Tab-separated table of C-alpha atoms and ligand atoms in Angstrom:
chain	number	residue	atom	x	y	z
A	1	MET	CA	-21.816	-1.995	14.003
A	2	PRO	CA	-25.238	-3.219	12.697
A	3	ALA	CA	-24.873	-6.007	10.135
A	4	ALA	CA	-26.690	-3.922	7.491
A	5	THR	CA	-24.060	-1.162	7.602
A	6	ARG	CA	-20.978	-3.373	7.963
A	7	MET	CA	-18.971	-3.246	4.766
A	8	LEU	CA	-18.129	-6.670	3.330
A	9	ARG	CA	-14.535	-6.850	2.145
A	10	PRO	CA	-13.423	-9.281	-0.562
A	11	ALA	CA	-11.551	-12.297	0.825
A	12	HIS	CA	-8.261	-11.424	-0.890
A	13	LEU	CA	-8.108	-8.158	1.074
A	14	THR	CA	-8.863	-9.594	4.457
A	15	ARG	CA	-6.565	-12.621	4.043
A	16	SER	CA	-4.098	-12.677	6.909
A	17	ILE	CA	-0.480	-13.068	5.814
A	18	PRO	CA	0.583	-14.851	9.031
A	19	SER	CA	-2.157	-17.481	8.500
A	20	ALA	CA	-1.209	-17.949	4.843
A	21	ILE	CA	2.477	-18.428	5.609
A	22	ALA	CA	1.689	-20.901	8.360
A	23	GLY	CA	0.367	-23.310	5.673
A	24	THR	CA	2.251	-26.193	4.156
A	25	GLN	CA	3.064	-24.484	0.831
A	26	PRO	CA	5.865	-21.909	0.820
A	27	SER	CA	4.640	-18.335	0.600
A	28	ILE	CA	5.572	-16.433	-2.540
A	29	SER	CA	5.399	-12.662	-2.472
A	30	PHE	CA	6.474	-9.788	-4.686
A	31	GLU	CA	7.710	-6.352	-3.677
A	32	PHE	CA	7.309	-3.250	-5.820
A	33	PHE	CA	8.439	0.339	-5.332
A	34	PRO	CA	6.359	3.462	-6.031
A	35	PRO	CA	6.857	4.517	-9.674
A	36	ARG	CA	8.355	7.956	-10.294
A	37	ASP	CA	5.984	9.035	-13.084
A	38	ASP	CA	3.100	7.851	-15.247
A	39	ALA	CA	5.351	5.984	-17.709
A	40	ALA	CA	7.002	4.058	-14.849
A	41	GLU	CA	3.577	3.352	-13.386
A	42	ALA	CA	2.529	1.739	-16.694
A	43	VAL	CA	5.662	-0.500	-16.592
A	44	LEU	CA	4.832	-1.459	-13.016
A	45	TRP	CA	1.274	-2.404	-13.935
A	46	GLU	CA	2.514	-4.603	-16.758
A	47	ALA	CA	4.696	-6.445	-14.197
A	48	ILE	CA	1.830	-6.696	-11.701
A	49	ARG	CA	-0.472	-8.214	-14.324
A	50	ARG	CA	2.155	-10.817	-15.323
A	51	LEU	CA	3.015	-11.699	-11.726
A	52	GLU	CA	-0.653	-11.883	-10.704
A	53	LYS	CA	-1.001	-15.025	-12.857
A	54	VAL	CA	1.142	-17.109	-10.479
A	55	ARG	CA	-1.230	-16.223	-7.612
A	56	PRO	CA	1.286	-15.009	-5.023
A	57	THR	CA	0.423	-15.145	-1.339
A	58	PHE	CA	0.730	-11.352	-1.152
A	59	VAL	CA	2.361	-8.366	-2.833
A	60	SER	CA	3.801	-5.245	-1.233
A	61	VAL	CA	4.620	-1.682	-2.181
A	62	THR	CA	7.493	0.140	-0.477
A	63	TYR	CA	6.907	3.485	1.227
A	64	GLY	CA	8.737	6.365	-0.464
A	65	ALA	CA	11.104	8.794	1.211
A	66	GLY	CA	8.590	11.644	1.021
A	67	GLY	CA	6.048	13.804	-0.834
A	68	SER	CA	4.726	12.604	-4.153
A	69	THR	CA	6.295	9.109	-4.034
A	70	ARG	CA	4.368	8.492	-0.796
A	71	ASP	CA	1.137	9.489	-2.500
A	72	ARG	CA	1.988	7.036	-5.269
A	73	THR	CA	2.685	4.257	-2.743
A	74	ILE	CA	-0.780	4.697	-1.279
A	75	ARG	CA	-2.407	5.078	-4.703
A	76	VAL	CA	-0.740	1.955	-6.149
A	77	THR	CA	-1.534	-0.088	-3.021
A	78	GLU	CA	-5.167	1.048	-3.173
A	79	ARG	CA	-5.370	0.227	-6.893
A	80	ILE	CA	-3.977	-3.267	-6.269
A	81	ALA	CA	-6.670	-3.696	-3.600
A	82	ARG	CA	-9.428	-2.429	-5.894
A	83	GLU	CA	-8.530	-3.830	-9.305
A	84	THR	CA	-6.774	-7.160	-8.685
A	85	LEU	CA	-7.294	-10.333	-6.696
A	86	LEU	CA	-3.926	-9.886	-4.990
A	87	THR	CA	-3.516	-9.444	-1.245
A	88	PRO	CA	-1.704	-6.131	-0.779
A	89	MET	CA	0.590	-5.313	2.106
A	90	ALA	CA	1.489	-1.653	2.611
A	91	HIS	CA	4.951	-0.671	3.838
A	92	LEU	CA	4.906	2.279	6.248
A	93	THR	CA	7.866	4.172	7.725
A	94	CYS	CA	8.280	6.680	10.567
A	95	VAL	CA	10.499	9.021	8.508
A	96	GLY	CA	9.331	12.636	8.733
A	97	HIS	CA	5.940	11.727	10.200
A	98	SER	CA	4.317	12.820	13.443
A	99	VAL	CA	2.247	10.201	15.240
A	100	THR	CA	-0.882	12.061	14.100
A	101	GLU	CA	0.206	11.761	10.460
A	102	LEU	CA	1.015	8.057	10.913
A	103	ARG	CA	-2.475	7.529	12.288
A	104	GLY	CA	-3.863	9.315	9.208
A	105	VAL	CA	-1.949	7.065	6.770
A	106	VAL	CA	-3.047	3.921	8.612
A	107	GLY	CA	-6.627	5.240	8.509
A	108	SER	CA	-6.526	5.751	4.747
A	109	LEU	CA	-5.104	2.247	4.206
A	110	SER	CA	-7.806	0.823	6.430
A	111	ALA	CA	-10.501	2.719	4.521
A	112	VAL	CA	-9.681	0.780	1.340
A	113	GLY	CA	-9.625	-2.514	3.210
A	114	ILE	CA	-5.878	-3.086	3.603
A	115	ARG	CA	-5.255	-5.325	6.592
A	116	ASN	CA	-1.546	-6.166	6.342
A	117	ILE	CA	1.124	-3.557	7.102
A	118	LEU	CA	4.936	-3.806	7.169
A	119	ALA	CA	5.971	-1.473	10.004
A	120	LEU	CA	9.399	0.096	9.479
A	121	ARG	CA	11.438	2.926	10.857
A	122	GLY	CA	12.870	3.902	7.451
A	123	ASP	CA	16.406	5.024	6.664
A	124	PRO	CA	17.812	8.321	7.952
A	125	GLN	CA	17.220	11.235	5.535
A	126	GLY	CA	20.936	11.122	4.571
A	127	GLY	CA	20.741	7.419	3.591
A	128	ALA	CA	21.521	4.032	5.179
A	129	GLY	CA	24.036	4.290	8.023
A	130	GLY	CA	23.528	8.078	8.451
A	131	GLU	CA	22.344	9.734	11.649
A	132	TRP	CA	18.709	9.044	12.491
A	133	VAL	CA	16.682	12.115	13.460
A	134	ARG	CA	13.172	11.489	14.721
A	135	HIS	CA	10.272	13.780	13.794
A	136	PRO	CA	9.719	15.981	16.921
A	137	GLU	CA	6.279	14.445	17.403
A	138	GLY	CA	7.155	11.125	15.856
A	139	ILE	CA	8.498	7.668	16.629
A	140	ASP	CA	12.067	6.448	17.040
A	141	HIS	CA	11.874	2.749	16.239
A	142	ALA	CA	9.854	0.192	14.331
A	143	ASP	CA	8.734	-1.651	17.488
A	144	GLU	CA	6.809	1.503	18.533
A	145	LEU	CA	5.172	1.662	15.093
A	146	VAL	CA	4.155	-1.994	15.443
A	147	SER	CA	2.422	-1.127	18.733
A	148	LEU	CA	0.738	1.934	17.203
A	149	VAL	CA	-0.604	0.042	14.166
A	150	ARG	CA	-1.859	-2.800	16.376
A	151	LEU	CA	-3.676	-0.235	18.545
A	152	LEU	CA	-5.364	1.351	15.536
A	153	GLY	CA	-7.227	-1.687	14.272
A	154	ALA	CA	-7.356	-5.344	13.308
A	155	PHE	CA	-4.144	-5.299	11.263
A	156	THR	CA	-1.556	-7.990	10.921
A	157	VAL	CA	1.881	-6.448	11.150
A	158	GLY	CA	5.192	-7.546	9.685
A	159	VAL	CA	8.649	-6.049	10.261
A	160	ALA	CA	12.117	-5.894	8.713
A	161	ALA	CA	14.978	-8.241	9.629
A	162	PHE	CA	18.668	-8.084	8.739
A	163	PRO	CA	20.661	-11.313	8.141
A	164	ASP	CA	23.841	-9.334	7.346
A	165	GLN	CA	23.487	-6.841	10.255
A	166	HIS	CA	21.687	-3.513	10.060
A	167	PRO	CA	24.171	-0.701	9.186
A	168	GLU	CA	23.497	1.120	12.507
A	169	SER	CA	23.464	-2.003	14.662
A	170	PRO	CA	26.428	-2.859	16.933
A	171	SER	CA	26.135	-6.631	16.372
A	172	LEU	CA	24.207	-9.533	14.902
A	173	ASP	CA	23.070	-10.392	18.442
A	174	PHE	CA	21.605	-6.912	18.854
A	175	ASP	CA	19.684	-7.372	15.560
A	176	ALA	CA	18.187	-10.585	16.951
A	177	GLU	CA	17.199	-8.775	20.157
A	178	VAL	CA	15.548	-6.001	18.131
A	179	LEU	CA	13.567	-8.569	16.156
A	180	VAL	CA	12.392	-10.213	19.386
A	181	ARG	CA	11.368	-6.756	20.658
A	182	LYS	CA	9.300	-6.213	17.505
A	183	ALA	CA	7.660	-9.624	17.945
A	184	ASP	CA	6.891	-8.741	21.577
A	185	ALA	CA	5.235	-5.527	20.331
A	186	GLY	CA	2.906	-7.616	18.134
A	187	ALA	CA	4.732	-8.300	14.857
A	188	GLU	CA	3.664	-11.679	13.478
A	189	PHE	CA	6.227	-12.153	10.725
A	190	ALA	CA	9.426	-10.611	9.407
A	191	ILE	CA	10.831	-10.074	5.932
A	192	THR	CA	14.576	-9.772	5.497
A	193	GLN	CA	16.721	-7.254	3.712
A	194	PHE	CA	18.210	-8.880	0.598
A	195	PHE	CA	21.254	-11.057	1.239
A	196	PHE	CA	23.236	-13.702	-0.621
A	197	THR	CA	24.205	-16.572	1.654
A	198	ARG	CA	22.314	-19.378	3.365
A	199	GLU	CA	24.560	-18.928	6.433
A	200	ALA	CA	23.411	-15.328	6.993
A	201	TYR	CA	19.746	-16.402	7.092
A	202	VAL	CA	20.293	-19.469	9.255
A	203	GLY	CA	22.407	-17.423	11.685
A	204	LEU	CA	19.645	-14.841	12.202
A	205	ARG	CA	16.932	-17.495	12.513
A	206	ASP	CA	18.947	-19.447	15.091
A	207	ARG	CA	19.828	-16.354	17.145
A	208	VAL	CA	16.134	-15.426	17.324
A	209	ALA	CA	15.137	-19.012	18.183
A	210	ALA	CA	17.803	-19.071	20.931
A	211	ARG	CA	15.888	-16.182	22.524
A	212	GLY	CA	12.751	-18.317	22.647
A	213	ARG	CA	11.026	-16.807	19.601
A	214	ASP	CA	9.779	-18.530	16.472
A	215	ILE	CA	8.518	-15.532	14.468
A	216	PRO	CA	8.447	-16.606	10.795
A	217	ILE	CA	11.268	-14.926	8.881
A	218	ILE	CA	10.666	-14.687	5.132
A	219	PRO	CA	13.877	-14.259	3.116
A	220	GLY	CA	13.838	-11.215	0.823
A	221	LEU	CA	15.735	-12.031	-2.383
A	222	MET	CA	16.589	-9.771	-5.286
A	223	PRO	CA	17.159	-11.453	-8.656
A	224	VAL	CA	20.011	-9.323	-9.979
A	225	THR	CA	19.501	-8.295	-13.585
A	226	ASN	CA	22.376	-5.878	-14.011
A	227	VAL	CA	25.633	-5.100	-12.259
A	228	LYS	CA	24.986	-1.335	-11.906
A	229	GLN	CA	21.619	-1.946	-10.245
A	230	LEU	CA	23.277	-4.305	-7.733
A	231	ALA	CA	25.901	-1.665	-6.887
A	232	ARG	CA	23.199	0.987	-6.394
A	233	MET	CA	21.011	-1.237	-4.222
A	234	THR	CA	23.923	-2.273	-2.010
A	235	GLN	CA	24.961	1.372	-1.628
A	236	LEU	CA	21.390	2.409	-0.711
A	237	SER	CA	20.875	-0.410	1.774
A	238	GLY	CA	24.424	-0.565	3.191
A	239	GLN	CA	24.429	-4.368	2.744
A	240	PRO	CA	27.525	-6.335	1.625
A	241	VAL	CA	27.669	-8.551	-1.466
A	242	PRO	CA	30.029	-11.540	-1.155
A	243	ALA	CA	32.862	-11.943	-3.650
A	244	SER	CA	31.385	-15.327	-4.646
A	245	VAL	CA	28.408	-13.406	-6.107
A	246	THR	CA	30.210	-10.403	-7.614
A	247	SER	CA	32.824	-12.611	-9.310
A	248	ARG	CA	30.136	-14.697	-11.043
A	249	LEU	CA	28.401	-11.552	-12.294
A	250	GLU	CA	31.579	-9.705	-13.246
A	251	ALA	CA	32.764	-12.705	-15.288
A	252	VAL	CA	29.910	-12.007	-17.728
A	253	ALA	CA	29.595	-8.229	-17.168
A	254	ASP	CA	29.932	-7.420	-20.916
A	255	ASP	CA	26.915	-9.533	-21.840
A	256	PRO	CA	23.655	-8.145	-20.353
A	257	GLU	CA	21.649	-11.309	-21.132
A	258	ALA	CA	24.302	-13.528	-19.484
A	259	VAL	CA	24.277	-11.257	-16.389
A	260	ARG	CA	20.516	-11.717	-16.135
A	261	GLN	CA	20.827	-15.498	-16.496
A	262	VAL	CA	23.557	-15.673	-13.832
A	263	GLY	CA	21.420	-13.441	-11.563
A	264	VAL	CA	18.514	-15.869	-11.980
A	265	GLU	CA	20.800	-18.859	-11.255
A	266	ILE	CA	22.207	-17.251	-8.100
A	267	THR	CA	18.722	-16.433	-6.766
A	268	THR	CA	17.345	-19.867	-7.663
A	269	GLU	CA	20.203	-21.664	-5.881
A	270	LEU	CA	19.828	-19.529	-2.752
A	271	ALA	CA	16.017	-19.872	-2.701
A	272	GLN	CA	16.346	-23.674	-2.970
A	273	GLN	CA	18.812	-23.753	-0.062
A	274	LEU	CA	16.592	-21.519	2.089
A	275	LEU	CA	13.419	-23.516	1.417
A	276	ALA	CA	15.352	-26.696	2.260
A	277	GLU	CA	16.285	-24.992	5.565
A	278	GLY	CA	12.571	-24.540	6.286
A	279	ALA	CA	12.162	-20.863	5.310
A	280	PRO	CA	8.402	-20.115	5.174
A	281	GLY	CA	8.606	-18.683	1.656
A	282	ILE	CA	10.439	-16.272	-0.607
A	283	HIS	CA	9.787	-12.533	-0.915
A	284	PHE	CA	11.024	-11.289	-4.297
A	285	ILE	CA	12.319	-7.731	-4.625
A	286	THR	CA	11.156	-7.341	-8.216
A	287	MET	CA	12.430	-3.824	-9.049
A	288	ASN	CA	9.024	-3.506	-10.774
A	289	ARG	CA	9.952	-6.089	-13.441
A	290	SER	CA	8.614	-9.577	-13.861
A	291	THR	CA	10.822	-11.634	-16.193
A	292	ALA	CA	13.699	-12.632	-13.876
A	293	THR	CA	11.360	-13.166	-10.919
A	294	LEU	CA	9.111	-15.431	-12.984
A	295	GLN	CA	12.131	-17.427	-14.175
A	296	VAL	CA	13.212	-18.065	-10.573
A	297	PHE	CA	9.627	-18.927	-9.628
A	298	ASP	CA	9.442	-21.441	-12.515
A	299	ASN	CA	12.818	-22.932	-11.559
A	300	LEU	CA	11.541	-23.524	-8.025
A	301	GLY	CA	8.467	-25.392	-9.317
A	302	LEU	CA	6.247	-23.940	-6.602
A	303	THR	CA	2.598	-23.119	-6.089
A	304	ALA	CA	2.210	-20.221	-3.650
A	305	ALA	CA	0.443	-20.667	-0.295
A	306	GLN	CA	-3.077	-19.132	-0.374
B	401	LIG	P1	14.301	-0.369	13.511
B	401	LIG	O1	13.826	-1.702	13.930
B	401	LIG	O2	13.810	0.809	14.286
B	401	LIG	O3	15.896	-0.410	13.544
B	401	LIG	C1	16.666	0.715	13.159
B	401	LIG	C2	18.001	0.705	13.935
B	401	LIG	O4	17.739	0.960	15.308
B	401	LIG	C3	18.697	-0.649	13.878
B	401	LIG	O5	20.089	-0.428	13.889
B	401	LIG	C4	18.290	-1.330	15.173
B	401	LIG	O6	19.291	-2.207	15.609
B	401	LIG	C5	18.132	-0.153	16.127
B	401	LIG	N1	17.029	-0.328	17.085
B	401	LIG	C6	15.798	-0.851	16.833
B	401	LIG	N2	15.019	-0.781	17.932
B	401	LIG	C7	15.765	-0.197	18.885
B	401	LIG	C8	15.509	0.190	20.228
B	401	LIG	N3	14.316	-0.023	20.786
B	401	LIG	N4	16.515	0.788	20.911
B	401	LIG	C9	17.717	1.027	20.349
B	401	LIG	N5	18.025	0.698	19.062
B	401	LIG	C10	17.061	0.101	18.354
B	401	LIG	N6	12.661	1.699	3.852
B	401	LIG	C11	11.791	2.614	3.359
B	401	LIG	O7	12.066	3.824	3.424
B	401	LIG	N7	10.594	2.239	2.792
B	401	LIG	C12	10.236	0.941	2.699
B	401	LIG	O8	9.154	0.636	2.209
B	401	LIG	C13	11.121	-0.054	3.184
B	401	LIG	N8	10.814	-1.360	3.102
B	401	LIG	C14	11.651	-2.302	3.627
B	401	LIG	C15	11.298	-3.633	3.555
B	401	LIG	C16	12.122	-4.623	4.084
B	401	LIG	C17	11.705	-6.069	3.987
B	401	LIG	C18	13.350	-4.248	4.701
B	401	LIG	C19	14.254	-5.293	5.248
B	401	LIG	C20	13.738	-2.916	4.753
B	401	LIG	C21	12.881	-1.924	4.238
B	401	LIG	N9	13.211	-0.570	4.285
B	401	LIG	C22	12.348	0.379	3.780
B	401	LIG	C23	14.495	-0.138	4.863
B	401	LIG	C24	14.377	0.114	6.383
B	401	LIG	O9	13.435	1.123	6.644
B	401	LIG	C25	15.760	0.517	6.889
B	401	LIG	O10	16.648	-0.571	6.775
B	401	LIG	C26	15.822	1.106	8.285
B	401	LIG	O11	17.103	1.667	8.506
B	401	LIG	C27	15.556	0.110	9.409
B	401	LIG	O12	14.216	-0.075	9.564
B	401	LIG	P2	13.646	-0.985	10.735
B	401	LIG	O13	12.203	-1.022	10.541
B	401	LIG	O14	14.388	-2.250	10.846
B	401	LIG	O15	13.998	-0.039	12.010
């Protein structure tokens, strides 16, 4: 392309997540979900503006199960790219999409300058652990989506990882093999499903390393702010919550502020243990709120990798 017609993209858009997390500072990143309506979108933007101040390494927006929430995912990701100095990463799933449609979504993300994509299969239409049915002209697994996205342009691609075993997986060893397969397809980093013990993370990391791979695995942590939300998230994701966590939260269940404080303590303790283990950063599942996440961030005393 002649230099005169090449579009210059701002540095925050073209920043490569794998390069940023390879630095000496831990990476800090925030995950949002697509808001359901305009009021929820306003709440999300308030959180984004507050979280932007701590200059995270990147932020991401999950890909909805279908229709209008998907449009909102793309719209919010584009708006982050256009109106903030944050590096956006778009989640993308194979659910209900033909390969042609997937190409179209990747093209529209590329058109607004997004360079980092989290390539996922998505949960079966019936929810986590249900029977997976591929779109007749679609893709079966995330490793194939990694290959497709890599073919379509100069993207860096991340993938999901599961310290507590994916609900459809036969074993923790199989999960490690799947992660190696995704790395072989071109994934440069992984972000985990939320989990609650240091042992779960270390186990996954060591199983992957034993297979000769050192793909960076960023722990995904969810600061719990209420007991009902925790129950809903664990039901949706099919992930277990240890009794050591539920008992601490249930002990203060009648006091919403105490639940939030205990949730912040639990996440801070786990993040400290994981960083001490050499985790490349922390990915916060924010639930589109900022207060608890910022408290954990402050407790950790970090500056994010840029
Ligand atoms: P895959 O890697 O395809 O794995 C799915 C299942 O198939 C696993 O049991 C795996 O063991 C097995 N498997 C994988 N490859 C093969 C193979 N080649 N042969 C045989 N079996 C195989 N969901 C959303 O809908 N939107 C989101 O934005 C979203 N964001 C997420 C972000 C993170 C960080 C994480 C951890 C999860 C996210 N999810 C999201 C949920 C995710 O889509 C589901 O957990 C899904 O069931 C698994 O996705 P995957 O990309 O790991 O799929």
